[in-house]
Structures are given as C-alpha cells and as structure tokens.
Tab-separated table of C-alpha atoms in Angstrom:
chain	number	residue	atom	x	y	z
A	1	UNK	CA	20.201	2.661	-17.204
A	2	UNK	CA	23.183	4.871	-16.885
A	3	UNK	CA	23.957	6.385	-13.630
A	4	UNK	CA	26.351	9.662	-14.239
A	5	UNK	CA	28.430	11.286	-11.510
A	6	UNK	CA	27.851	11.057	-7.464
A	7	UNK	CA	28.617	13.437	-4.721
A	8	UNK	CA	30.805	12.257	-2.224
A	9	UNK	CA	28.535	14.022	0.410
A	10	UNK	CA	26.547	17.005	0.902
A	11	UNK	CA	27.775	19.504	3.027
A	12	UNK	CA	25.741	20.656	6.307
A	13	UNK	CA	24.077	23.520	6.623
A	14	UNK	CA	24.531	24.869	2.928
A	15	UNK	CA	22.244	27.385	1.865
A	16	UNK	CA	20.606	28.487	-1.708
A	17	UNK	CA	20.534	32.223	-1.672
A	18	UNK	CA	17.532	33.041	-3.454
A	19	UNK	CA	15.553	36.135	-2.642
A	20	UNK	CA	11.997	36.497	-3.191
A	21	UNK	CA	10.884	40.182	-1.749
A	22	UNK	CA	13.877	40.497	-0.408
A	23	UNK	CA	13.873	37.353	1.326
A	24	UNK	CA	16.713	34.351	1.753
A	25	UNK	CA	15.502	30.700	2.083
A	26	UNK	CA	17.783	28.413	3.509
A	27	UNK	CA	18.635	24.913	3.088
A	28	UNK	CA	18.014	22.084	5.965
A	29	UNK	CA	21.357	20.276	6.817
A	30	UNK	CA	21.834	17.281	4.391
A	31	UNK	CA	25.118	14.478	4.685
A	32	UNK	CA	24.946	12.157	1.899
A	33	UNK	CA	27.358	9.445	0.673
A	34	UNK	CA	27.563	7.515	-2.980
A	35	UNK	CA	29.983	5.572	-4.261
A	36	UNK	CA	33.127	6.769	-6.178
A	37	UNK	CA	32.511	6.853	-9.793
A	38	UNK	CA	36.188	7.825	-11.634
A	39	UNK	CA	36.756	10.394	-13.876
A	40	UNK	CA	33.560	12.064	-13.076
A	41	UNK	CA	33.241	15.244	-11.494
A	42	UNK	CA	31.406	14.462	-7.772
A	43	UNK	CA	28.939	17.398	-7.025
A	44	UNK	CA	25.273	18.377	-6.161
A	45	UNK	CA	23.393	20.847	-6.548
A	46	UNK	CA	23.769	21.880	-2.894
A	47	UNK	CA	27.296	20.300	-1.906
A	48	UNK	CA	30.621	20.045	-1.965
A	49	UNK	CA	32.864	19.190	-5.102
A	50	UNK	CA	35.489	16.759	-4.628
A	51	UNK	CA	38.498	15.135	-7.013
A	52	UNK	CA	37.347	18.408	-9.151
A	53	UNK	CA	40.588	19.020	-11.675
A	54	UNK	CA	42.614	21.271	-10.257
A	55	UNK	CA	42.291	25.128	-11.758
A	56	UNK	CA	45.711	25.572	-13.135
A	57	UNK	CA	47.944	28.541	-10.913
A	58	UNK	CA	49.594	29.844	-13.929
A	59	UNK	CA	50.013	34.035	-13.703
A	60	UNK	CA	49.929	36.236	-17.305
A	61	UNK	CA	51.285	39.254	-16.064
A	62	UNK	CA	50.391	40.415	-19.562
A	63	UNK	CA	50.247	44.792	-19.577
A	64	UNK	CA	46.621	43.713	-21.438
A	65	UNK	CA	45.377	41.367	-19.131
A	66	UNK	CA	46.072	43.351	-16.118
A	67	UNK	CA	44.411	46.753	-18.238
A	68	UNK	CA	41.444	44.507	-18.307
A	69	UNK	CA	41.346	43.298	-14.818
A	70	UNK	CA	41.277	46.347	-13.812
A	71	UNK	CA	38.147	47.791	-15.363
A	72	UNK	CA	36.791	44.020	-14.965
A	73	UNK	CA	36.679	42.306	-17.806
A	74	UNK	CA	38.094	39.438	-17.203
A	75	UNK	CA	36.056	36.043	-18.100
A	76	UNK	CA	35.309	35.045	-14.537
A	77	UNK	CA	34.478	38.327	-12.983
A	78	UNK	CA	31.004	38.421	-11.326
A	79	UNK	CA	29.229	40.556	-13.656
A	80	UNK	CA	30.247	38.220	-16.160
A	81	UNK	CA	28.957	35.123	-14.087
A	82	UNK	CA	25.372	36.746	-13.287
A	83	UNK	CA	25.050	37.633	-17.195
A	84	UNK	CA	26.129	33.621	-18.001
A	85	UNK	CA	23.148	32.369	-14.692
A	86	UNK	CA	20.637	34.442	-16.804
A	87	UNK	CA	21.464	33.052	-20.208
A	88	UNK	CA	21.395	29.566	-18.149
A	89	UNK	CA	17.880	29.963	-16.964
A	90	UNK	CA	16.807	31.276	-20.227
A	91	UNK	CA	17.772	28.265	-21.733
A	92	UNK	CA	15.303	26.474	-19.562
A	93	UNK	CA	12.426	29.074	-19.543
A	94	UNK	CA	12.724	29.321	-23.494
A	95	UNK	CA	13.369	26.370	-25.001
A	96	UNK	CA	12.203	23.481	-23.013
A	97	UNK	CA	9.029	22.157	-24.166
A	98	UNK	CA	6.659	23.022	-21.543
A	99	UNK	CA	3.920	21.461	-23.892
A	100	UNK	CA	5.501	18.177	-24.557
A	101	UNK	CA	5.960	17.290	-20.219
A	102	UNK	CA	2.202	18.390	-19.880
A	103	UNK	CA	0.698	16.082	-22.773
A	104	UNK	CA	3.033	13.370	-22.087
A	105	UNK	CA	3.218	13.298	-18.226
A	106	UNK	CA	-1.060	14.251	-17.640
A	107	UNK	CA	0.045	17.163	-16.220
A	108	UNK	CA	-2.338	20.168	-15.820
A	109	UNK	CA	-1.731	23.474	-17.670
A	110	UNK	CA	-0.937	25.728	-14.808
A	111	UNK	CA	1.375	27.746	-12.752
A	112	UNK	CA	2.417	25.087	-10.592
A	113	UNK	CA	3.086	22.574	-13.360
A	114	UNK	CA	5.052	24.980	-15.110
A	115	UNK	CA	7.197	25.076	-11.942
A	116	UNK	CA	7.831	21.994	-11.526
A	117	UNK	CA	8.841	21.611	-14.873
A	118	UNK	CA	11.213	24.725	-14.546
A	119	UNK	CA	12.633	23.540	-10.938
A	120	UNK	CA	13.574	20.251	-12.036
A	121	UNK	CA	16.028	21.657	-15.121
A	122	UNK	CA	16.865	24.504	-12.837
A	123	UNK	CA	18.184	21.699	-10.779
A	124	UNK	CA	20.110	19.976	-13.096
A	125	UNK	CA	22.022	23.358	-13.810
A	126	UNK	CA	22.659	24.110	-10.026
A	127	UNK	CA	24.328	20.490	-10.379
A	128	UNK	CA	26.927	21.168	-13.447
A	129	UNK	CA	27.641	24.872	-11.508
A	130	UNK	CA	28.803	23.025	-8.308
A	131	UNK	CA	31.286	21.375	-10.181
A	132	UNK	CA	33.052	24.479	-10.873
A	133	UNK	CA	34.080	24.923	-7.584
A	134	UNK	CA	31.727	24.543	-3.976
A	135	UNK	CA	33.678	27.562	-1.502
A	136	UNK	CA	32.509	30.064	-0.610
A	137	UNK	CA	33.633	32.928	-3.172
A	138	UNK	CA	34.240	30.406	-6.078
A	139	UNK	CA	32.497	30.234	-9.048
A	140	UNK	CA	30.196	27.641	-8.887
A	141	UNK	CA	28.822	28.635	-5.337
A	142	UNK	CA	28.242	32.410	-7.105
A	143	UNK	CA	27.155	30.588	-10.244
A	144	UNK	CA	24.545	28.788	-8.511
A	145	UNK	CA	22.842	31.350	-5.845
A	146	UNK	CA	22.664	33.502	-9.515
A	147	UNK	CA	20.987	30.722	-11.060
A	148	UNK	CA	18.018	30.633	-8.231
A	149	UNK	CA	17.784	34.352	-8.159
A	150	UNK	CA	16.887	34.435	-11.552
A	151	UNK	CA	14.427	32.261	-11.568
A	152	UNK	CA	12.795	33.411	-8.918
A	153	UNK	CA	12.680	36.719	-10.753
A	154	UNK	CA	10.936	35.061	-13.128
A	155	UNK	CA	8.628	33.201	-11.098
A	156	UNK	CA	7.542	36.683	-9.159
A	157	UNK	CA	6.964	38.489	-12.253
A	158	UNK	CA	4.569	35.200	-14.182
A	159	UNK	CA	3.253	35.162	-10.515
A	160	UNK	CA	2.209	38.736	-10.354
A	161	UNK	CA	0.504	39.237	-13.752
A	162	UNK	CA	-1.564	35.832	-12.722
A	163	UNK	CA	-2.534	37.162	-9.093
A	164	UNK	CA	-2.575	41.378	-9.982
A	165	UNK	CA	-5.806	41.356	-7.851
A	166	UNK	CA	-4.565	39.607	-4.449
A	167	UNK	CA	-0.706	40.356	-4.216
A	168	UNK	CA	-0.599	39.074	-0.261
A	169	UNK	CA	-2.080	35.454	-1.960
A	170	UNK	CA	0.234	35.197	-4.328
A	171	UNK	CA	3.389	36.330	-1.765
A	172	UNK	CA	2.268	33.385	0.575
A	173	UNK	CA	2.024	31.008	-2.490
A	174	UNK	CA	5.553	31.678	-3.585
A	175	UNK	CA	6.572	31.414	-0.166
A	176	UNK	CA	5.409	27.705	-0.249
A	177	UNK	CA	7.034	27.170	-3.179
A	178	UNK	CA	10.121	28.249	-1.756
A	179	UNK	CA	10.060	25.636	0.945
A	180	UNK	CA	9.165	23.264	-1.359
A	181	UNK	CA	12.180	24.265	-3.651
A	182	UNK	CA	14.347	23.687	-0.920
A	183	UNK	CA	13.290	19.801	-0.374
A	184	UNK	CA	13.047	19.346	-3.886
A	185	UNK	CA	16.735	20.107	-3.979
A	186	UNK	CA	17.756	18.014	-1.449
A	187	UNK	CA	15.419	15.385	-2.578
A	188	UNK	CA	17.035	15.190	-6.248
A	189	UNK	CA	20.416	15.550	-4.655
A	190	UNK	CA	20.129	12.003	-3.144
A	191	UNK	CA	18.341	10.401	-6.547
A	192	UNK	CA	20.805	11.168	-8.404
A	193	UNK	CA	23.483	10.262	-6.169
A	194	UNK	CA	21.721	6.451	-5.591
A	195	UNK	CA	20.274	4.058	-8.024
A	196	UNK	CA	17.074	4.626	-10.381
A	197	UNK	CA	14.879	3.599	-7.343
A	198	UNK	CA	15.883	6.711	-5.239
A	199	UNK	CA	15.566	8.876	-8.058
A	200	UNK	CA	12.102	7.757	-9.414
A	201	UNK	CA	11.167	7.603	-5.693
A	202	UNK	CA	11.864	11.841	-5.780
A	203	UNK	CA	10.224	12.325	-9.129
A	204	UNK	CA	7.271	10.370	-8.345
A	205	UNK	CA	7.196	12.651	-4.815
A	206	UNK	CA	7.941	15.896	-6.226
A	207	UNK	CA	7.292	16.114	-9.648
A	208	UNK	CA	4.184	13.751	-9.798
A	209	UNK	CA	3.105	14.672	-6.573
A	210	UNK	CA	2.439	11.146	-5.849
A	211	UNK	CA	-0.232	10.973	-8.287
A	212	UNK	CA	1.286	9.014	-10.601
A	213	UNK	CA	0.180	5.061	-10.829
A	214	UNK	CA	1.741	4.802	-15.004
A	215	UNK	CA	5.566	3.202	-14.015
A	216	UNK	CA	6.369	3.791	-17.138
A	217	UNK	CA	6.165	7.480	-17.421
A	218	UNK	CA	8.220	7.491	-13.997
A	219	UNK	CA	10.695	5.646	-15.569
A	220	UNK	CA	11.046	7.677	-18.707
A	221	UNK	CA	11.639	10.878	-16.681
A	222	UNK	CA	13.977	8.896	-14.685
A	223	UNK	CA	15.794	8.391	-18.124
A	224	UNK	CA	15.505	11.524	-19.022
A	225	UNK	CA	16.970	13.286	-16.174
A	226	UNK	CA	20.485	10.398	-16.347
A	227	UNK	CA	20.772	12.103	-20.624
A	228	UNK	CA	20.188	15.748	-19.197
A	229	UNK	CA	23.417	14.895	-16.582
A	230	UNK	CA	25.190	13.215	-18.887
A	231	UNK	CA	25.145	16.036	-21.419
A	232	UNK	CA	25.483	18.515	-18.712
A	233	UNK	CA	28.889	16.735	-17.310
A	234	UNK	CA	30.306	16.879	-20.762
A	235	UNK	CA	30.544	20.500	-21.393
A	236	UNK	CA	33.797	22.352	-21.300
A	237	UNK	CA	34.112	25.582	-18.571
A	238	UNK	CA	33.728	27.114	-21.863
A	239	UNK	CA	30.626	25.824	-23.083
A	240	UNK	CA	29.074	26.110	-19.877
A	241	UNK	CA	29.915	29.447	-18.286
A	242	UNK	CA	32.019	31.457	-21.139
A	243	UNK	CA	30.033	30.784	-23.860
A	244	UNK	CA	26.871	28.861	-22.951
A	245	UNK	CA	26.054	26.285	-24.963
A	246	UNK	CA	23.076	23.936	-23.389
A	247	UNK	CA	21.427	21.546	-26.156
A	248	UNK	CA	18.837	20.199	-23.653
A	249	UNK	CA	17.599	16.583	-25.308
A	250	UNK	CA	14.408	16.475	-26.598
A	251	UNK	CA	11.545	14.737	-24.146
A	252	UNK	CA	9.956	13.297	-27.114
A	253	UNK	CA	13.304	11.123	-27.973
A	254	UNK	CA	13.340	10.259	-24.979
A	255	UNK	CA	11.808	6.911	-24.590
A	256	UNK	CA	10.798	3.780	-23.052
A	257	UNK	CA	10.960	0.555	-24.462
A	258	UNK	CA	7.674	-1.512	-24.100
C-alpha cells in the first residue's frame, strides 16, 4: 500500500489552540522520527515542517500592491486565512458521507460517531496546513489552530441543540472529547509517519474504539486515509489555501480486494 510523506519529528510541547468556552487544550510533548521520503513535503499535523520549498523573497513594490496591503487584502493576510480554515472544515462537515462510514464501518448513528468521522478528516487537513510553514506566525501554524477552532464551533453548536436541557453535561462531554482530540492527533501523527501496522493500530484504537474484530474494514480505512494524503499533498498553495479546492475520494471506491 502506498505510504505518502513522513515527518522528520514532532516538535515538543506544540499546542492546538482550540477554544471551547473560552478554553485552550494543549498538546502532550511528542518526538517522533520516520524515514526520509524525497520530494515529499515532511509534516504533521502537530510538528515541524522540514525540506519545505523555500517561499521565494522576491519584493513587488508595485503602488497597487502596497494600496492593498495596506487596507489588507493581500492573499495571505489573516482574515483571509480564517475565511480559507472555514471553507476547509466545510468541506468535511458538508460533503463527506457521514452515511456511507456508518453503514460500511457498523458504526452507530450518533454524536460521537459523527465525531470521529469529522476528527479524522479534520486531521488530515491539519496535516497538508503544516506543510505551509510550522513557526510560530506562519501560515500553516495560523492555518491550523483556525482549522480546530472551527470545528469546535461546530461541534458546540450540534452539541447544544442535542443537550438544550443539561448544558453543564454536555460542557463536560466536550471537554472529554477535547482530550481525546488531543491523543487522537498525536496518535495519527505517528501512523502515518510508520508503516500500515502503526496506522491501523490508531484507527482500530481511536476510530473503532477497539471494537473492531473485521481486518478488513481496518484495512480499507487504512487505505483510505494513504488516497486522502496523497490527494491532499498534491494540491498547489493555490488550491489549498487561495482557492480551496478539496475533492475528498469517495469511501465507497475505496476498496479492498478479497
């Protein structure tokens, strides 16, 4: 099965800034190490990028261009980046087929599953944004920490309208998802970096919740997840934070042979 890009190594003490009520989870400290795959960007979704191309230090000192970095309109101001994280997660929230992973992997039709579904593409995306740069104050880094707080938007508003009658519940069960977000991260970050054992190893732990005894289906997601990188890592800057473009590959072509 294809294996796509590896991080070098995660970085310690890294954190995801998502805020739910005002709150900031953190990361635990990770250090990972893969081997070097050329010509492939190396990120994570929590790490470092390394032997990224290097952004290109040429200066316009256009009269137009500097008109509109001044009232910020530039392509890679911030305002721009939130609006792209949003269109990101939307691309996960409204057109993956939520149906298709609950018939196909026995999952139940509830909140949680729905999560689960959601956190693993969320994933994926806090993967490609990495690879546009890992500082603090570049664009990935922003890219990313937008990414989360979006979805946990999302997540508190579906959570509210389910739980209008006990808010403090469904605060402490968002909470635990939170912490639970945070492994699952990490988790993911060192399948994808290893072989197809370390990543089906994750699924089956997170995303099965160990209840899983078909190898097959394991193995399908595990296929899955290598297409969703592979498309991911192909996309231009332009295609991926300009103009997003995210044709997410359809779980029912995506299978195993007998």
């Amino acid at each position: 099965m294809l294996c796509t890009r590896a991080a070098v190594r995660l970085a310690n003490g890294l954190t995801t800034a998502a805020r739910v009520n005002q709150h900031t989870y953190k990361h635990h400290v990770v250090t990972a190490v893969a081997a070097r795959i050329p010509g492939q960007r190396r990120l994570s979704s929590t790490g470092s990028v390394l032997d990224s191309p290097a952004k290109p230090a040429t200066e316009d000192g256009g009269i137009l261009k500097r008109v509109l970095t001044k009232v910020g309109f530039t392509p890679n101001t911030k305002a721009r980046l939130k609006v792209t994280s949003h269109l990101l997660y939307e691309s996960v929230a409204d057109k993956i087929n939520y149906v298709a992973f609950f018939r196909d992997f026995n999952l139940p039709n509830t909140f949680n599953s729905w999560f689960l579904v959601t956190e693993l593409h969320v994933w994926l995306l806090l993967m490609r944004s990495m690879a546009e740069g890992s500082e603090t104050g570049e664009d990935g880094r922003f890219l990313r920490n937008c990414i989360v707080e979006a979805m946990w938007g999302d997540v508190n508003t579906r959570a509210k309208k389910l739980g209008a009658n006990n808010p403090s519940r469904t605060r402490q069960q968002i909470e635990t998802l939170s912490e639970q977000f945070q492994a699952a991260l990490i988790a993911y970050d060192e399948g994808i970096m290893s072989d197809d054992r370390v990543l089906a190893c994750a699924l089956w732990r997170r995303f099965f919740e160990m209840e899983c005894d078909d190898y097959t289906q394991i193995e399908r997601l595990v296929k899955y997840v290598r297409k969703q990188t592979v498309m991911l890592d192909s996309l231009t800057r332009e295609e991926f934070i300009t103009k997003p473009r995210i044709a997410w590959h359809d779980l029912d072509k995506c299978k195993v042979d007998a």
